Tab-separated table of C-alpha atoms in Angstrom:
chain	number	residue	atom	x	y	z
A	1	MET	CA	-22.396	-94.893	17.412
A	2	GLU	CA	-21.829	-91.551	19.099
A	3	VAL	CA	-21.592	-91.632	22.886
A	4	THR	CA	-23.730	-88.765	24.064
A	5	PRO	CA	-24.675	-87.671	27.598
A	6	GLU	CA	-28.215	-88.853	26.848
A	7	LEU	CA	-26.970	-92.328	25.916
A	8	ILE	CA	-24.854	-92.559	29.065
A	9	GLU	CA	-27.859	-91.542	31.162
A	10	GLN	CA	-30.040	-94.132	29.437
A	11	ILE	CA	-27.530	-96.922	30.050
A	12	THR	CA	-27.131	-95.843	33.682
A	13	GLN	CA	-30.877	-95.992	34.246
A	14	MET	CA	-31.047	-99.457	32.648
A	15	VAL	CA	-28.297	-100.739	34.944
A	16	LEU	CA	-29.943	-99.259	38.037
A	17	GLN	CA	-33.257	-100.813	37.085
A	18	ALA	CA	-31.626	-104.224	36.636
A	19	VAL	CA	-29.967	-103.937	40.060
A	20	ARG	CA	-33.262	-103.025	41.691
A	21	GLN	CA	-34.957	-106.014	40.094
A	22	THR	CA	-32.311	-108.611	40.981
A	23	GLY	CA	-31.073	-107.287	44.342
A	24	PRO	CA	-34.176	-107.913	46.498
A	25	GLU	CA	-34.643	-111.354	44.985
A	26	ARG	CA	-31.141	-112.332	46.143
A	27	GLU	CA	-31.758	-110.890	49.599
A	28	GLN	CA	-34.885	-112.995	49.959
A	29	LEU	CA	-32.995	-116.274	49.592
A	30	PRO	CA	-33.134	-118.271	52.839
A	31	ALA	CA	-29.826	-118.313	54.689
A	32	ALA	CA	-27.884	-121.508	55.398
A	33	LEU	CA	-24.668	-122.045	57.342
A	34	LEU	CA	-21.893	-123.866	55.471
A	35	ILE	CA	-18.959	-125.243	57.447
A	36	GLY	CA	-16.306	-125.880	54.818
A	37	SER	CA	-15.619	-124.870	51.237
A	38	GLY	CA	-18.379	-123.694	48.945
A	39	GLU	CA	-16.861	-125.183	45.799
A	40	ASN	CA	-18.899	-128.375	46.156
A	41	TRP	CA	-22.178	-126.556	46.740
A	42	MET	CA	-22.491	-124.035	43.926
A	43	GLN	CA	-25.837	-125.576	42.927
A	44	LEU	CA	-27.280	-124.622	46.307
A	45	GLU	CA	-26.479	-120.952	45.751
A	46	LYS	CA	-29.466	-120.763	43.412
A	47	HIS	CA	-31.774	-121.474	46.331
A	48	PHE	CA	-29.889	-120.456	49.499
A	49	GLU	CA	-27.557	-117.763	50.751
A	50	LEU	CA	-24.633	-119.842	51.995
A	51	ARG	CA	-22.886	-118.179	54.924
A	52	THR	CA	-19.595	-119.147	56.572
A	53	ALA	CA	-18.999	-120.080	60.198
A	54	GLU	CA	-17.551	-116.609	60.785
A	55	THR	CA	-21.088	-115.194	60.424
A	56	TYR	CA	-22.373	-117.293	63.338
A	57	GLU	CA	-23.567	-115.055	66.168
A	58	GLY	CA	-24.640	-117.441	68.901
A	59	THR	CA	-27.843	-118.864	67.417
A	60	ALA	CA	-28.681	-121.147	64.493
A	61	MET	CA	-32.217	-119.821	64.107
A	62	PRO	CA	-31.407	-117.491	61.160
A	63	TYR	CA	-30.339	-120.513	59.112
A	64	ARG	CA	-32.558	-122.910	57.199
A	65	PHE	CA	-29.999	-125.642	57.888
A	66	VAL	CA	-26.362	-126.200	58.878
A	67	LEU	CA	-24.203	-128.089	56.379
A	68	VAL	CA	-20.868	-129.606	57.451
A	69	ASP	CA	-18.441	-130.303	54.601
A	70	GLU	CA	-15.124	-129.971	56.418
A	71	LEU	CA	-14.301	-131.962	59.508
A	72	SER	CA	-11.173	-133.022	61.364
A	73	THR	CA	-11.023	-136.095	63.580
A	74	ALA	CA	-10.779	-133.878	66.668
A	75	ARG	CA	-13.810	-131.839	65.626
A	76	LEU	CA	-15.771	-135.014	64.925
A	77	ALA	CA	-15.131	-136.107	68.502
A	78	ASP	CA	-16.043	-132.660	69.826
A	79	LEU	CA	-19.357	-132.655	67.960
A	80	ALA	CA	-20.244	-136.132	69.193
A	81	LEU	CA	-19.402	-135.151	72.777
A	82	GLY	CA	-21.190	-131.799	72.616
A	83	ARG	CA	-18.052	-129.702	73.026
A	84	ASP	CA	-18.199	-126.078	71.858
A	85	SER	CA	-14.527	-126.012	70.917
A	86	SER	CA	-14.892	-123.718	67.902
A	87	LEU	CA	-17.405	-121.499	66.149
A	88	ALA	CA	-18.321	-124.382	63.841
A	89	ALA	CA	-18.814	-126.846	66.705
A	90	CYS	CA	-20.812	-124.262	68.637
A	91	ALA	CA	-23.058	-123.653	65.618
A	92	VAL	CA	-23.780	-127.366	65.189
A	93	SER	CA	-24.457	-127.772	68.898
A	94	LYS	CA	-26.853	-124.828	68.936
A	95	ALA	CA	-28.600	-126.085	65.774
A	96	LEU	CA	-29.285	-129.414	67.475
A	97	LEU	CA	-30.637	-127.584	70.516
A	98	GLU	CA	-32.781	-125.189	68.479
A	99	GLY	CA	-34.221	-127.737	66.077
A	100	VAL	CA	-32.382	-126.534	62.956
A	101	PRO	CA	-31.550	-129.404	60.544
A	102	VAL	CA	-27.876	-130.426	60.363
A	103	TYR	CA	-26.392	-132.211	57.350
A	104	LEU	CA	-22.972	-133.882	57.301
A	105	ALA	CA	-21.423	-134.883	53.969
A	106	GLU	CA	-19.881	-138.350	54.174
A	107	GLU	CA	-16.910	-137.127	52.143
A	108	ALA	CA	-16.073	-134.759	55.009
A	109	LEU	CA	-15.336	-137.658	57.379
A	110	PRO	CA	-11.514	-137.873	57.288
A	111	HIS	CA	-11.104	-141.318	58.842
A	112	ARG	CA	-13.094	-143.099	56.139
A	113	ARG	CA	-10.234	-142.604	53.692
A	114	PHE	CA	-8.181	-144.971	55.855
A	115	GLN	CA	-10.706	-147.757	56.298
A	116	ALA	CA	-8.451	-150.321	54.600
A	117	THR	CA	-5.423	-149.605	56.815
A	118	ALA	CA	-6.812	-148.227	60.082
A	119	ASN	CA	-6.647	-150.077	63.376
A	120	PRO	CA	-10.084	-151.748	63.659
A	121	SER	CA	-10.712	-150.616	67.226
A	122	TYR	CA	-9.693	-147.032	66.520
A	123	TYR	CA	-11.782	-146.930	63.361
A	124	ALA	CA	-14.756	-148.351	65.259
A	125	MET	CA	-14.401	-145.598	67.861
A	126	LEU	CA	-14.552	-142.912	65.178
A	127	GLU	CA	-17.532	-144.580	63.527
A	128	GLY	CA	-19.150	-144.611	66.943
A	129	TYR	CA	-18.930	-140.814	66.933
A	130	VAL	CA	-20.683	-140.752	63.566
A	131	THR	CA	-23.410	-143.033	64.891
A	132	ARG	CA	-23.891	-140.774	67.907
A	133	LEU	CA	-24.304	-137.746	65.639
A	134	GLU	CA	-26.931	-139.642	63.650
A	135	GLN	CA	-28.714	-140.426	66.908
A	136	PHE	CA	-28.714	-136.674	67.618
A	137	GLY	CA	-30.519	-136.144	64.318
A	138	VAL	CA	-27.567	-135.188	62.111
A	139	ARG	CA	-28.251	-136.403	58.572
A	140	VAL	CA	-25.101	-138.114	57.299
A	141	MET	CA	-25.168	-138.782	53.549
A	142	PRO	CA	-23.102	-138.387	50.365
A	143	ARG	CA	-22.818	-134.901	48.883
A	144	ARG	CA	-24.956	-135.796	45.893
A	145	ASP	CA	-27.789	-136.915	48.182
A	146	VAL	CA	-27.533	-133.765	50.290
A	147	LEU	CA	-27.702	-131.640	47.136
A	148	SER	CA	-30.665	-133.581	45.809
A	149	GLN	CA	-32.626	-133.451	49.057
A	150	LEU	CA	-32.047	-129.782	49.838
A	151	THR	CA	-32.705	-128.686	46.256
A	152	GLN	CA	-35.904	-130.715	46.029
A	153	VAL	CA	-37.233	-129.437	49.366
A	154	GLN	CA	-36.582	-125.818	48.401
A	155	ARG	CA	-38.058	-126.196	44.914
A	156	THR	CA	-41.186	-127.665	46.447
A	157	ALA	CA	-41.400	-124.770	48.901
A	158	GLU	CA	-40.877	-122.201	46.128
A	159	SER	CA	-43.632	-123.724	43.998
A	160	LYS	CA	-46.281	-123.358	46.694
A	161	GLU	CA	-48.006	-120.283	48.000
A	162	PRO	CA	-46.855	-119.211	51.476
A	163	ALA	CA	-49.265	-119.728	54.343
A	164	ALA	CA	-51.226	-116.732	55.603
A	165	ALA	CA	-49.483	-114.779	58.338
A	166	GLY	CA	-50.499	-115.790	61.819
A	167	THR	CA	-51.599	-119.300	60.826
A	168	SER	CA	-51.252	-121.762	63.685
A	169	VAL	CA	-50.901	-125.525	63.626
A	170	LEU	CA	-51.528	-128.012	66.413
A	171	CYS	CA	-49.039	-130.868	66.016
A	172	GLY	CA	-49.855	-134.282	67.419
A	173	ARG	CA	-49.114	-137.947	66.875
A	174	GLU	CA	-52.248	-138.731	64.905
A	175	PRO	CA	-52.365	-137.330	61.347
A	176	ASP	CA	-56.171	-137.304	61.179
A	177	VAL	CA	-56.674	-133.563	61.603
A	178	THR	CA	-57.891	-132.340	58.200
A	179	GLY	CA	-59.652	-129.015	57.949
A	180	VAL	CA	-61.632	-129.146	61.212
A	181	LEU	CA	-60.139	-129.586	64.662
A	182	THR	CA	-62.702	-130.893	67.108
A	183	ALA	CA	-62.758	-130.780	70.908
A	184	ASP	CA	-62.395	-134.580	71.018
A	185	GLN	CA	-59.206	-134.396	68.959
A	186	VAL	CA	-57.751	-131.711	71.192
A	187	GLN	CA	-58.513	-133.804	74.281
A	188	ARG	CA	-56.895	-136.830	72.632
A	189	PHE	CA	-53.731	-134.837	71.928
A	190	ALA	CA	-53.667	-133.713	75.554
A	191	ARG	CA	-54.007	-137.288	76.856
A	192	GLN	CA	-51.160	-138.464	74.632
A	193	GLY	CA	-48.729	-136.051	76.228
A	194	LYS	CA	-45.896	-134.448	74.306
A	195	ALA	CA	-46.328	-134.185	70.543
A	196	LYS	CA	-43.553	-135.092	68.121
A	197	VAL	CA	-42.562	-133.242	64.957
A	198	THR	CA	-40.432	-135.014	62.366
A	199	PRO	CA	-37.394	-133.157	60.921
A	200	LEU	CA	-39.081	-132.883	57.501
A	201	ALA	CA	-42.271	-131.536	59.065
A	202	ARG	CA	-40.192	-128.995	60.981
A	203	ASP	CA	-38.586	-127.913	57.677
A	204	VAL	CA	-41.991	-127.409	56.062
A	205	ILE	CA	-43.270	-125.438	59.061
A	206	ARG	CA	-40.239	-123.150	58.890
A	207	GLU	CA	-40.442	-122.750	55.089
A	208	LYS	CA	-44.134	-121.850	55.172
A	209	GLY	CA	-43.786	-119.382	58.017
A	210	ILE	CA	-46.368	-121.261	60.070
A	211	ARG	CA	-46.533	-120.343	63.749
A	212	VAL	CA	-46.743	-123.345	66.074
A	213	GLU	CA	-47.994	-122.906	69.611
A	214	TRP	CA	-47.154	-125.518	72.254
A	215	LEU	CA	-49.525	-125.492	75.207
A	216	GLU	CA	-48.921	-127.398	78.418
A	217	GLU	CA	-51.799	-129.400	79.834
A	218	ASN	CA	-53.394	-127.729	82.869
């Protein structure tokens, strides 16, 4: 086949069209912060833009979640004690403060490789740090479970239509608000005091772009 200027132009236009079609779709992927190597999380790249700790700029809000897959014993202690000793530790700390979900892969916990030989008291201290992180809301689970949960949540979000812009939700302890919000229900929420939002509910709110307004009782 003869390579003519017309053929080159045609191929160029086809390539440019393909770039225009695939580029925006990639940019629209929700961002997530990965602390560690990405080799174990290639499946997530279909649904999320995985960024490294070096991209952290003082807030965890741009990220759908923070995923920890590399952890030293010293950093484990720092996280449990709330120390901002590094960019990674600072990102986790800010995520916990800003309500961004944090996942910790069990395989990233270095001390668990020495369970059979470790001093019992020392091992118990390190496990105490893990327990404290769980109390903070960090979700500690095997890699396969993290992959399954994050993939399933995102697939569910992608399969549903996004909420209309400007939609507001009043979150309370009683899940009986369906369709119509009455004055009695609002008063009941006010009497109950602070409302609670579960981590999964917070994920759904963020995925759907729903605006939540918290109003203090007068």
